[in-house]
Coordinates of C-alpha atoms and ligand atoms in Angstrom, one line a residue:
M1 CA -4.0 65.8 -8.4
L2 CA -7.1 66.1 -6.3
V3 CA -5.2 67.7 -3.4
L4 CA -3.8 70.3 -5.8
W5 CA -7.3 70.9 -7.0
A6 CA -8.6 71.4 -3.4
L7 CA -5.7 73.8 -2.6
L8 CA -6.3 75.9 -5.6
T9 CA -10.0 76.1 -4.9
C10 CA -9.2 77.4 -1.4
V11 CA -6.8 80.0 -2.7
L12 CA -9.3 81.2 -5.3
V13 CA -12.1 81.5 -2.8
G14 CA -9.8 83.3 -0.3
V15 CA -8.7 85.8 -2.9
L16 CA -12.3 86.5 -4.0
L17 CA -13.3 87.1 -0.4
M18 CA -10.3 89.5 0.1
V19 CA -11.3 91.5 -2.9
A20 CA -15.0 91.5 -2.1
I21 CA -14.6 92.6 1.6
T22 CA -12.7 95.5 2.8
P23 CA -9.2 94.4 3.6
S24 CA -8.4 94.4 7.2
L25 CA -6.0 92.4 9.4
Y26 CA -8.8 90.3 10.8
T27 CA -10.1 89.7 7.3
V28 CA -6.6 88.5 6.2
I29 CA -6.4 86.2 9.3
G30 CA -9.9 84.9 8.7
V31 CA -9.2 84.3 5.0
A32 CA -5.9 82.4 5.9
L33 CA -7.8 80.2 8.4
S34 CA -10.5 79.5 5.8
L35 CA -7.8 78.6 3.2
S36 CA -6.2 76.2 5.7
A37 CA -9.5 74.6 6.6
L38 CA -10.4 74.2 2.9
G39 CA -6.9 72.7 2.3
V40 CA -7.4 70.2 5.0
W41 CA -10.9 69.3 3.6
G42 CA -9.3 68.9 0.2
L43 CA -6.6 66.5 1.6
L44 CA -9.3 64.5 3.5
S45 CA -11.6 64.3 0.5
A46 CA -8.7 62.9 -1.5
R47 CA -7.9 60.4 1.2
V48 CA -11.5 59.2 1.3
L49 CA -11.4 58.7 -2.4
H50 CA -8.4 56.5 -2.3
N51 CA -9.6 54.5 0.7
L52 CA -11.7 52.4 -1.7
R53 CA -13.8 49.4 -0.5
L54 CA -14.4 47.6 -3.8
P55 CA -15.3 44.1 -4.8
I56 CA -12.0 43.3 -6.4
S57 CA -9.3 40.6 -6.0
A58 CA -5.9 41.7 -4.7
R59 CA -4.4 40.5 -7.9
D60 CA -6.7 42.9 -9.8
F61 CA -5.5 45.8 -7.7
Y62 CA -1.9 45.2 -8.5
R63 CA -2.8 44.6 -12.2
S64 CA -4.1 48.1 -12.4
G65 CA -0.6 49.4 -11.6
H66 CA -2.0 52.2 -9.5
V67 CA -2.1 50.5 -6.2
T68 CA 0.9 50.5 -3.8
S69 CA -0.6 48.4 -1.1
T70 CA -3.7 46.6 -0.1
D71 CA -4.9 46.3 3.5
L72 CA -5.8 42.7 3.3
S73 CA -6.9 42.7 7.0
A74 CA -9.7 44.9 5.8
C75 CA -10.8 42.5 3.1
A76 CA -13.9 40.5 3.2
G77 CA -15.6 37.9 1.1
G78 CA -12.6 36.4 -0.6
G79 CA -9.1 35.1 -0.5
G80 CA -6.2 37.3 0.4
G81 CA -2.8 37.4 -1.2
L82 CA -2.0 37.8 -4.8
S83 CA -3.6 34.6 -6.1
P84 CA -6.6 35.0 -8.4
R85 CA -9.1 34.3 -5.7
P86 CA -12.8 35.4 -5.7
P87 CA -13.3 39.2 -5.6
M88 CA -13.4 40.8 -2.2
L89 CA -13.9 44.2 -0.5
C90 CA -10.5 45.7 0.4
R91 CA -9.0 49.0 1.5
V92 CA -6.2 50.0 -1.0
T93 CA -3.7 52.8 -1.2
L94 CA -3.4 54.4 -4.6
A95 CA 0.0 55.2 -6.0
H96 CA -1.2 58.7 -7.1
P97 CA -4.0 59.5 -4.7
G98 CA -6.8 61.5 -6.2
E99 CA -5.9 60.8 -9.8
P100 CA -9.4 60.4 -11.3
A101 CA -8.2 58.2 -14.2
H102 CA -6.5 55.8 -11.9
I103 CA -9.5 55.6 -9.7
R104 CA -11.8 55.0 -12.7
E105 CA -9.6 52.2 -13.8
V106 CA -9.5 50.5 -10.4
V107 CA -13.3 51.0 -10.1
L108 CA -13.8 49.5 -13.6
L109 CA -11.8 46.5 -12.6
S110 CA -13.8 46.2 -9.4
Q111 CA -17.0 46.3 -11.5
Q112 CA -15.8 43.5 -13.7
A113 CA -14.9 41.5 -10.6
A114 CA -18.3 42.2 -9.1
Q115 CA -20.0 40.9 -12.3
E116 CA -17.9 37.8 -12.0
T117 CA -19.1 37.4 -8.5
A118 CA -22.7 37.9 -9.5
Q119 CA -22.6 34.9 -11.8
P120 CA -25.0 32.3 -10.2
T121 CA -23.1 29.2 -8.9
A122 CA -23.6 26.3 -11.2
P123 CA -25.9 23.7 -9.5
A124 CA -24.1 20.5 -8.6
A125 CA -25.8 18.6 -11.6
A126 CA -24.5 21.2 -14.0
R127 CA -20.9 21.1 -12.7
P128 CA -18.4 19.3 -15.1
Q129 CA -18.9 15.6 -14.6
R130 CA -16.0 13.2 -13.8
P131 CA -15.4 10.7 -16.5
T132 CA -17.0 7.3 -16.0
L133 CA -14.9 4.2 -16.2
R134 CA -16.5 0.9 -16.9
V135 CA -15.5 -1.9 -14.5
G136 CA -16.0 -5.6 -15.1
V137 CA -15.7 -8.2 -12.3
L138 CA -14.8 -11.8 -13.0
G139 CA -15.9 -13.8 -10.0
S140 CA -18.3 -13.0 -7.2
G141 CA -17.2 -15.4 -4.4
T142 CA -15.5 -14.6 -1.1
V143 CA -13.4 -11.7 -2.4
G144 CA -15.3 -10.6 -5.5
S145 CA -18.6 -10.1 -3.6
Q146 CA -16.9 -7.8 -1.1
V147 CA -15.1 -5.9 -3.9
I148 CA -18.6 -5.3 -5.5
R149 CA -20.2 -4.3 -2.2
L150 CA -17.5 -1.8 -1.3
L151 CA -17.4 -0.4 -4.9
L152 CA -21.1 0.3 -4.8
E153 CA -21.3 1.5 -1.1
Q154 CA -18.4 3.9 -1.3
A155 CA -18.9 5.0 -4.9
D156 CA -18.4 8.7 -4.1
D157 CA -15.2 8.1 -2.2
F158 CA -13.7 6.1 -5.1
A159 CA -14.8 8.8 -7.6
A160 CA -13.1 11.5 -5.5
R161 CA -9.9 9.4 -5.0
S162 CA -9.5 8.2 -8.6
G163 CA -11.0 11.1 -10.5
A164 CA -13.5 8.9 -12.3
R165 CA -16.9 7.4 -11.5
L166 CA -16.5 3.6 -11.4
E167 CA -19.5 1.9 -13.0
I168 CA -19.7 -1.9 -12.6
T169 CA -21.1 -3.1 -15.9
G170 CA -21.1 -6.8 -15.3
V171 CA -20.1 -9.6 -12.9
A172 CA -19.2 -12.9 -14.5
V173 CA -19.9 -16.1 -12.4
R174 CA -20.3 -19.8 -13.2
D175 CA -23.9 -20.0 -12.0
V176 CA -26.1 -16.9 -12.1
D177 CA -28.8 -18.5 -10.1
A178 CA -26.7 -19.7 -7.2
P179 CA -27.4 -18.0 -3.8
R180 CA -24.9 -15.2 -3.2
D181 CA -24.2 -12.1 -1.1
E182 CA -27.3 -9.7 -1.4
A183 CA -24.9 -6.7 -1.9
V184 CA -24.3 -8.1 -5.4
P185 CA -27.0 -6.8 -7.8
R186 CA -28.6 -9.8 -9.5
E187 CA -29.0 -7.8 -12.8
L188 CA -25.2 -7.5 -13.1
L189 CA -24.6 -11.2 -13.1
T190 CA -23.8 -13.0 -16.3
D191 CA -22.1 -16.3 -17.3
D192 CA -20.5 -14.5 -20.3
A193 CA -17.1 -14.0 -18.8
Q194 CA -15.5 -13.2 -22.2
A195 CA -17.9 -10.3 -22.7
V196 CA -17.1 -8.9 -19.2
A197 CA -13.4 -9.3 -19.9
T198 CA -13.4 -7.4 -23.2
S199 CA -15.9 -4.6 -22.8
N200 CA -14.6 -2.6 -19.9
D201 CA -11.9 -0.1 -18.9
I202 CA -10.9 -2.0 -15.8
V203 CA -11.2 -5.7 -15.3
I204 CA -11.0 -7.3 -11.9
E205 CA -10.2 -11.0 -12.0
L206 CA -11.3 -12.9 -8.9
I207 CA -12.1 -16.3 -10.3
G208 CA -8.8 -17.9 -9.3
G209 CA -6.8 -20.8 -10.8
I210 CA -5.0 -20.9 -14.1
E211 CA -7.7 -21.3 -16.7
P212 CA -10.0 -19.6 -17.8
A213 CA -8.5 -16.8 -15.6
R214 CA -5.3 -16.5 -17.8
T215 CA -7.2 -16.4 -21.2
L216 CA -9.7 -13.9 -19.8
I217 CA -6.9 -11.6 -18.5
L218 CA -5.0 -11.8 -21.8
A219 CA -8.3 -10.9 -23.6
A220 CA -8.9 -8.1 -21.2
F221 CA -5.4 -6.7 -21.9
A222 CA -5.9 -7.1 -25.6
S223 CA -9.1 -5.1 -25.4
G224 CA -7.1 -2.2 -23.7
A225 CA -8.3 -2.8 -20.2
S226 CA -6.3 -2.4 -17.0
V227 CA -6.3 -5.6 -15.1
I228 CA -6.4 -6.2 -11.3
T229 CA -6.2 -9.8 -9.9
G230 CA -5.5 -11.5 -6.6
N231 CA -4.6 -14.7 -8.4
K232 CA -1.1 -15.7 -7.1
A233 CA -1.2 -19.2 -8.6
L234 CA -1.6 -17.6 -12.1
I235 CA 1.1 -15.0 -11.5
A236 CA 3.5 -17.5 -10.1
A237 CA 2.9 -19.7 -13.3
H238 CA 2.5 -17.0 -15.9
G239 CA 3.7 -13.7 -14.5
P240 CA 6.0 -12.7 -17.3
E241 CA 3.4 -13.5 -20.0
L242 CA 0.9 -11.3 -18.2
Y243 CA 3.4 -8.4 -17.6
A244 CA 4.3 -8.6 -21.3
A245 CA 0.6 -8.4 -22.4
A246 CA 0.1 -5.3 -20.1
A247 CA 3.1 -3.6 -21.6
E248 CA 2.0 -4.5 -25.1
A249 CA -1.4 -3.0 -24.5
N250 CA 0.1 -0.1 -22.6
T251 CA -2.2 -0.6 -19.6
D252 CA -1.8 -1.4 -15.9
F253 CA -1.3 -4.8 -14.3
Y254 CA -1.9 -4.8 -10.5
Y255 CA -2.0 -7.7 -8.0
E256 CA -1.7 -6.4 -4.5
A257 CA -4.2 -8.9 -3.2
A258 CA -2.1 -11.9 -4.5
V259 CA 0.3 -11.7 -1.5
A260 CA -0.7 -11.6 2.2
G261 CA -4.3 -10.3 1.7
A262 CA -4.8 -6.8 3.1
I263 CA -1.1 -6.2 3.7
P264 CA 0.4 -3.8 1.1
V265 CA 3.5 -6.0 0.7
V266 CA 3.5 -6.0 -3.2
Y267 CA 3.4 -2.2 -3.2
A268 CA 6.2 -2.2 -0.5
L269 CA 8.5 -4.5 -2.5
R270 CA 7.6 -3.2 -6.0
E271 CA 7.7 0.6 -5.2
S272 CA 8.7 1.4 -1.6
M273 CA 11.9 -0.8 -1.7
A274 CA 12.9 0.3 -5.3
G275 CA 15.7 2.3 -3.8
D276 CA 17.2 -0.4 -1.7
R277 CA 18.8 -3.9 -2.0
V278 CA 16.7 -6.5 -0.3
T279 CA 18.7 -9.3 1.4
S280 CA 15.9 -11.5 2.7
V281 CA 12.1 -11.8 3.2
L282 CA 10.7 -14.1 5.9
G283 CA 7.0 -14.4 6.4
I284 CA 3.8 -16.0 7.3
V285 CA 1.9 -15.6 4.1
N286 CA -0.9 -18.2 4.3
G287 CA -3.9 -17.4 6.6
T288 CA -5.3 -20.9 6.4
T289 CA -2.3 -22.8 7.6
N290 CA -1.5 -20.1 10.3
Y291 CA -5.1 -20.4 11.5
I292 CA -4.8 -24.2 11.6
L293 CA -1.4 -24.2 13.5
D294 CA -2.6 -21.5 15.8
E295 CA -5.9 -23.4 16.7
M296 CA -3.9 -26.6 17.2
S297 CA -1.4 -24.7 19.4
T298 CA -3.7 -22.6 21.5
K299 CA -7.0 -24.6 21.6
G300 CA -5.7 -28.1 21.0
L301 CA -8.0 -28.6 18.0
S302 CA -7.2 -31.4 15.5
F303 CA -5.9 -30.6 12.1
E304 CA -9.3 -31.5 10.5
E305 CA -11.3 -29.4 12.9
A306 CA -9.1 -26.4 12.4
L307 CA -9.2 -26.7 8.6
A308 CA -13.0 -26.8 8.5
A309 CA -13.1 -23.6 10.6
A310 CA -10.6 -21.9 8.2
Q311 CA -12.8 -22.8 5.3
E312 CA -15.9 -21.5 7.1
L313 CA -14.1 -18.1 7.5
G314 CA -13.3 -17.9 3.8
Y315 CA -9.6 -18.1 4.3
A316 CA -9.0 -21.4 2.3
E317 CA -8.6 -21.6 -1.5
A318 CA -11.4 -23.3 -3.5
D319 CA -9.2 -26.4 -3.1
P320 CA -7.7 -26.2 0.3
T321 CA -4.9 -28.7 -0.6
A322 CA -3.2 -25.6 -2.1
D323 CA -3.1 -24.1 1.4
V324 CA -2.3 -27.2 3.4
D325 CA 0.4 -28.5 1.1
G326 CA 2.1 -25.1 1.0
L327 CA 1.4 -24.4 -2.7
D328 CA -0.5 -21.2 -2.0
A329 CA 2.4 -19.9 0.1
A330 CA 4.9 -21.1 -2.5
A331 CA 3.1 -19.0 -5.2
K332 CA 3.3 -16.0 -2.9
A333 CA 7.0 -16.7 -2.1
A334 CA 7.7 -16.8 -5.8
I335 CA 6.0 -13.4 -6.3
I336 CA 7.8 -12.0 -3.3
A337 CA 11.2 -13.3 -4.5
S338 CA 10.6 -11.9 -8.0
L339 CA 9.9 -8.4 -6.7
A340 CA 12.5 -8.4 -4.0
F341 CA 15.4 -9.6 -6.2
H342 CA 14.3 -8.3 -9.6
T343 CA 14.5 -11.8 -10.9
R344 CA 12.0 -14.1 -12.5
V345 CA 11.0 -16.8 -9.9
G346 CA 8.3 -19.4 -10.7
M347 CA 6.6 -22.1 -8.7
N348 CA 9.3 -24.7 -9.8
D349 CA 12.0 -22.6 -8.2
V350 CA 10.4 -22.8 -4.8
E351 CA 11.2 -25.7 -2.4
V352 CA 7.9 -26.6 -0.8
E353 CA 6.8 -28.6 2.3
G354 CA 3.3 -28.2 3.7
I355 CA 1.8 -28.8 7.2
R356 CA -0.1 -32.0 6.5
S357 CA 2.2 -34.1 8.6
I358 CA 2.2 -31.8 11.7
T359 CA 0.8 -33.5 14.7
A360 CA -0.2 -32.4 18.2
D361 CA 3.1 -33.9 19.4
D362 CA 5.1 -31.7 17.1
I363 CA 3.4 -28.7 18.6
R364 CA 4.1 -29.9 22.1
E365 CA 7.7 -30.4 21.2
A366 CA 7.9 -26.9 19.8
H367 CA 6.5 -25.5 23.0
A368 CA 9.0 -27.6 25.0
S369 CA 11.8 -25.9 23.0
G370 CA 10.3 -22.5 23.8
C371 CA 9.1 -22.1 20.1
E372 CA 6.0 -21.9 18.0
L373 CA 5.6 -24.0 14.8
K374 CA 4.8 -21.8 11.8
L375 CA 4.6 -22.3 8.1
L376 CA 7.1 -19.9 6.7
A377 CA 7.9 -18.5 3.3
V378 CA 11.6 -17.6 3.0
A379 CA 13.3 -15.7 0.2
Q380 CA 17.0 -15.3 0.7
R381 CA 19.9 -13.7 -1.2
R382 CA 23.3 -15.3 -0.8
E383 CA 26.3 -13.5 -2.0
D384 CA 29.4 -15.0 -0.4
E385 CA 32.4 -17.2 -1.3
Q386 CA 30.3 -20.3 -1.5
A387 CA 27.2 -19.2 -3.4
N388 CA 25.8 -16.3 -5.3
G389 CA 22.1 -16.4 -6.0
I390 CA 18.7 -16.7 -4.3
S391 CA 16.9 -19.4 -2.5
V392 CA 13.1 -19.5 -2.0
R393 CA 11.3 -22.0 0.1
V394 CA 8.2 -22.8 2.1
H395 CA 8.3 -25.2 5.1
P396 CA 7.2 -25.4 8.7
A397 CA 9.8 -24.0 11.0
L398 CA 10.3 -23.4 14.7
V399 CA 10.2 -19.7 15.6
P400 CA 11.4 -18.7 19.1
A401 CA 8.4 -17.7 21.2
D402 CA 9.8 -14.1 21.6
H403 CA 10.2 -13.6 17.8
P404 CA 7.5 -11.3 16.3
L405 CA 6.4 -14.0 13.9
A406 CA 5.6 -16.3 16.9
S407 CA 2.8 -14.0 18.0
V408 CA 1.0 -13.9 14.6
H409 CA -2.3 -15.6 15.4
G410 CA -5.4 -16.8 13.5
G411 CA -5.7 -15.8 9.8
F412 CA -3.2 -13.0 10.2
N413 CA 0.0 -12.7 8.1
A414 CA 3.3 -11.0 8.7
V415 CA 6.2 -10.3 6.5
L416 CA 9.7 -9.4 7.6
V417 CA 11.9 -7.7 5.0
E418 CA 15.6 -7.1 5.5
A419 CA 17.3 -4.6 3.2
E420 CA 20.8 -3.2 3.1
A421 CA 19.9 0.5 3.7
A422 CA 16.5 0.3 5.4
G423 CA 17.4 -2.6 7.8
R424 CA 14.5 -4.6 9.0
L425 CA 10.9 -3.8 8.2
M426 CA 7.8 -5.7 9.4
F427 CA 4.4 -5.8 7.7
Y428 CA 1.5 -7.2 9.6
G429 CA -2.3 -7.6 9.0
Q430 CA -5.1 -9.8 7.8
G431 CA -3.8 -12.2 5.2
A432 CA -7.0 -13.7 4.0
G433 CA -10.8 -13.2 4.0
G434 CA -13.3 -11.4 1.7
T435 CA -13.3 -7.9 3.1
P436 CA -9.5 -7.5 4.0
T437 CA -8.6 -8.9 0.5
A438 CA -11.1 -6.5 -1.1
S439 CA -9.3 -3.6 0.5
A440 CA -6.1 -4.6 -1.4
V441 CA -8.1 -5.1 -4.6
L442 CA -9.7 -1.7 -4.4
S443 CA -6.4 0.1 -3.8
D444 CA -5.3 -1.3 -7.2
V445 CA -8.6 -0.2 -8.7
V446 CA -8.1 3.3 -7.6
A447 CA -4.6 3.4 -8.8
A448 CA -5.5 2.1 -12.2
A449 CA -8.5 4.4 -12.6
A450 CA -6.4 7.4 -11.6
H451 CA -3.9 6.5 -14.3
R452 CA -6.7 6.2 -16.9
V453 CA -7.8 9.7 -16.0
N454 CA -4.5 11.5 -15.3
G455 CA -2.0 9.4 -17.2
G456 CA 0.8 7.4 -15.6
Q457 CA 1.2 3.6 -15.3
A458 CA 1.8 0.8 -12.9
P459 CA 5.4 -0.4 -12.7
R460 CA 6.3 -2.9 -15.4
E461 CA 8.2 -6.2 -14.7
S462 CA 11.6 -5.7 -13.2
S463 CA 13.7 -8.8 -13.8
Y464 CA 17.0 -7.2 -14.8
A465 CA 19.1 -8.8 -12.0
D466 CA 18.3 -12.3 -13.4
L467 CA 20.0 -13.9 -10.3
P468 CA 20.5 -17.7 -10.3
I469 CA 18.2 -19.8 -8.3
L470 CA 20.3 -21.8 -5.8
P471 CA 19.7 -25.5 -5.3
P472 CA 18.0 -26.3 -2.0
E473 CA 21.2 -27.6 -0.4
L474 CA 22.8 -24.2 -0.6
A475 CA 20.0 -22.5 1.3
L476 CA 21.2 -21.2 4.7
T477 CA 19.1 -22.3 7.7
R478 CA 19.4 -23.6 11.3
Y479 CA 18.4 -27.0 12.4
Q480 CA 17.0 -28.2 15.7
V481 CA 18.0 -31.9 16.0
Q482 CA 16.6 -34.2 18.7
L483 CA 18.5 -37.4 19.6
R484 CA 18.4 -40.2 21.9
V485 CA 21.9 -40.9 22.9
A486 CA 23.7 -43.3 25.4
D487 CA 23.8 -41.5 28.7
A488 CA 27.5 -42.1 29.2
P489 CA 30.7 -40.2 29.3
G490 CA 31.8 -39.0 25.9
S491 CA 28.4 -39.2 24.1
L492 CA 28.0 -35.5 23.8
A493 CA 31.6 -35.2 22.6
A494 CA 31.0 -37.8 19.9
V495 CA 27.9 -36.0 18.8
A496 CA 29.7 -32.6 18.7
Q497 CA 32.4 -34.3 16.7
V498 CA 29.9 -35.2 14.0
F499 CA 28.7 -31.7 13.6
A500 CA 32.3 -30.5 13.5
D501 CA 33.2 -33.0 10.8
H502 CA 30.5 -31.4 8.6
D503 CA 31.5 -27.9 9.4
V504 CA 28.3 -27.2 11.3
S505 CA 28.6 -25.0 14.3
I506 CA 26.4 -25.8 17.4
N507 CA 24.4 -22.9 19.0
S508 CA 22.9 -24.7 22.0
V509 CA 22.6 -28.2 23.6
R510 CA 19.9 -29.2 26.0
Q511 CA 19.6 -32.5 27.8
A512 CA 16.3 -33.3 29.4
S513 CA 17.3 -35.1 32.6
Y514 CA 13.8 -36.0 33.6
V515 CA 12.9 -37.8 30.3
D516 CA 12.0 -41.3 30.8
V517 CA 13.7 -43.0 27.9
G518 CA 15.4 -45.8 29.7
D519 CA 18.2 -46.0 32.2
E520 CA 21.0 -45.6 29.7
L521 CA 19.5 -43.1 27.2
A522 CA 19.0 -39.3 27.4
L523 CA 17.0 -37.0 25.0
V524 CA 19.4 -34.3 23.6
T525 CA 18.2 -31.3 21.7
I526 CA 20.8 -29.4 19.7
V527 CA 20.3 -26.2 17.8
T528 CA 22.9 -25.3 15.1
H529 CA 24.0 -22.0 13.8
A530 CA 23.0 -21.1 10.3
A531 CA 24.6 -23.5 7.7
P532 CA 23.8 -24.7 4.2
V533 CA 21.1 -27.3 4.1
G534 CA 23.4 -29.8 2.4
R535 CA 25.9 -29.7 5.3
L536 CA 23.1 -30.0 7.9
E537 CA 21.6 -33.0 6.2
A538 CA 25.0 -34.6 5.9
A539 CA 25.5 -34.0 9.6
V540 CA 22.2 -35.7 10.4
E541 CA 23.2 -38.7 8.3
G542 CA 26.5 -38.8 10.3
L543 CA 24.5 -38.8 13.5
R544 CA 22.5 -41.7 12.4
A545 CA 25.6 -43.6 11.7
Q546 CA 27.2 -42.7 15.1
E547 CA 27.1 -45.7 17.4
R548 CA 26.3 -43.7 20.6
V549 CA 23.2 -42.2 18.9
A550 CA 20.3 -44.6 19.4
E551 CA 17.8 -42.5 17.3
V552 CA 17.5 -39.2 15.5
V553 CA 14.0 -38.3 16.8
S554 CA 13.4 -35.3 14.7
T555 CA 14.9 -32.5 12.6
R556 CA 13.2 -29.2 12.2
R557 CA 14.4 -26.0 10.7
V558 CA 14.6 -23.0 12.9
E559 CA 14.1 -19.4 11.6
G560 CA 14.3 -16.1 13.3
L561 CA 17.0 -16.7 15.8
Ligands
NDP601 N1 -10.3 -15.9 -0.2 C1 -9.2 -15.2 0.2 O1 -9.1 -15.0 1.4 C2 -8.3 -14.7 -0.8 C3 -8.3 -15.1 -2.1 N2 -7.5 -14.6 -3.0 C4 -7.6 -14.9 -4.4 O2 -8.7 -14.3 -5.0 C5 -9.3 -15.0 -6.0 C6 -10.7 -15.4 -5.6 O3 -10.8 -16.1 -4.4 P1 -12.1 -16.4 -3.7 O4 -13.0 -15.2 -3.8 O5 -11.8 -16.9 -2.4 O6 -12.7 -17.6 -4.6 P2 -14.2 -18.2 -4.6 O7 -14.1 -19.6 -4.9 O8 -14.9 -17.8 -3.4 O9 -14.9 -17.4 -5.8 C7 -14.7 -17.7 -7.1 C8 -15.7 -17.0 -8.0 O10 -15.3 -17.1 -9.4 C9 -16.4 -17.7 -10.1 N3 -16.0 -18.5 -11.1 C10 -15.3 -19.7 -11.0 N4 -15.0 -20.2 -12.2 C11 -15.6 -19.3 -13.1 C12 -15.7 -19.4 -14.5 N5 -15.1 -20.3 -15.3 N6 -16.3 -18.3 -15.1 C13 -16.8 -17.3 -14.4 N7 -16.8 -17.3 -13.1 C14 -16.2 -18.3 -12.4 C15 -17.3 -18.4 -9.1 O11 -18.7 -18.4 -9.6 P3 -19.8 -19.0 -8.7 O12 -20.1 -18.1 -7.6 O13 -21.0 -19.1 -9.6 O14 -19.3 -20.4 -8.3 C16 -17.1 -17.5 -7.9 O15 -18.0 -16.4 -7.9 C17 -8.4 -16.3 -6.1 O16 -7.4 -16.1 -7.1 C18 -7.7 -16.4 -4.7 O17 -6.5 -17.0 -4.7 C19 -6.5 -13.7 -2.6 C20 -6.3 -13.4 -1.3 C21 -7.2 -13.9 -0.3
LIG602 N1 -6.0 -19.2 0.9 C1 -5.2 -18.0 1.2 C2 -6.0 -16.8 0.9 C3 -5.2 -15.7 0.7 O1 -4.3 -15.6 -0.1 C4 -4.7 -18.0 2.6 O2 -5.2 -18.8 3.4 O3 -3.9 -17.2 2.9

């Protein structure tokens, strides 16, 4: 339109000139040149008008319907593309260059956009606030104090990750006057645990033991709170009741810290492995006993010295017999097996043997066999002609020195998961101690808080498979058996026959020729292939009855071969 206007103007001016001046050839040529020049001017002026540089977003241009393209490379001060980004200065090409109505419309849009830009940015304080979630902590010991410290120190990070500010409203302890970590604000301490349990959005239980932890957690669920705990003893004893209370209240129940401290093994089994069939889990899940065995093995410390050091480091439970006698590991094994096999497994389903009877001699013998002695938790699925079900157990076992579990030192834990599709997975990390365990607790806090802000929920109990728990004699394992036998022809054959009679296959035989056990005796170490414990025990009884066997010196389970 503008171009047409310019051309018409030129023609009109030319005709007027021709009329006013005496016509001559030069005049005609001059007029023609003037007309061309004016035409070019008109075109250029139209071009200038549609090379707009306006504060407007690219989307606004296209919304006008009068823009064919936007030179985004010429844009400044805002986002490109068609998304509704902040207004920017751009060069645009109009569909109908020079059309005043179209230009007006685009300019109008640009002015609106400019006004939007001119709105002052809201100061930080006036920006919409994140919701605040009230957090109550039950217990402020080794783990609780570190949870509180990190929650306070990293409040902004937790707010950004969860979508809510997490405000600790109270910390329940037994003795408010007892000396404790200075990171725990004294004004938050109370001995009214019931009030803390029932007046918060999120309740973190770090008292330990069965009561009052159970009652407090149930009260917290009843009040609508999400609950996070590291209390494996309670979960192994009352897991289904706690899951049911969480489902009834429609809130979250999380317990990452209950198994293997900082290692995210609960998450792995509950969520990451939900698409697979787990066949076995083998792990070192108690930091205290691993620390004790490791100190005995590497530094020659006595059992008592090593236990005192583990307590000092905050690894041990309030009552360390739970660690030493394998009960803490058994509770973790029960939780692991429940998650791995979608079956309810409680403490009574776990066969348990602790490390109290392990001596320096046992450690030396293990080394002589090229092994380390470890307290292992084993959860195993059997699905064969002889058995269908799961076996769960905790016991000291020999682990070959080149096996990954043999090099797990100090308070560290490691868990090996075998699954049909994934194959073997290994998880390794700090299994005990205040700060590592706090890391696991806080991951649960962030998840629960995010659910309260955005919706969603923690996984509910999964026990649909309901597999039978196999009796201990049906568990598959290997034995290392040490014997003193008559050092005479036919002795090894007689020993081998006993194993064969009980359908146990021998993997290796070693005879220590240098052992000074008398002229006519030799020390023989036999390692079997995997067999049901019942058959292995029967074979050992058969050995005791064999006349060429002077003594069954020891029997030890071997795992990880
Ligand atoms: N320590 C570790 O490495 C790990 C621990 N866990 C688990 O975490 C939980 C806490 O362990 P941890 O921190 O070591 O335990 P602690 O013994 O160090 O702390 C327990 C806390 O609970 C308080 N408490 C005890 N009874 C009551 C009660 N009746 N009412 C109110 N408060 C009470 C104690 O108060 P007060 O201070 O006044 O005595 C103390 O603050 C346990 O379930 C444990 O199994 C899990 C993984 C690792
Ligand atoms: N006492 C436990 C603490 C963590 O669960 C251990 O030693 O592993």
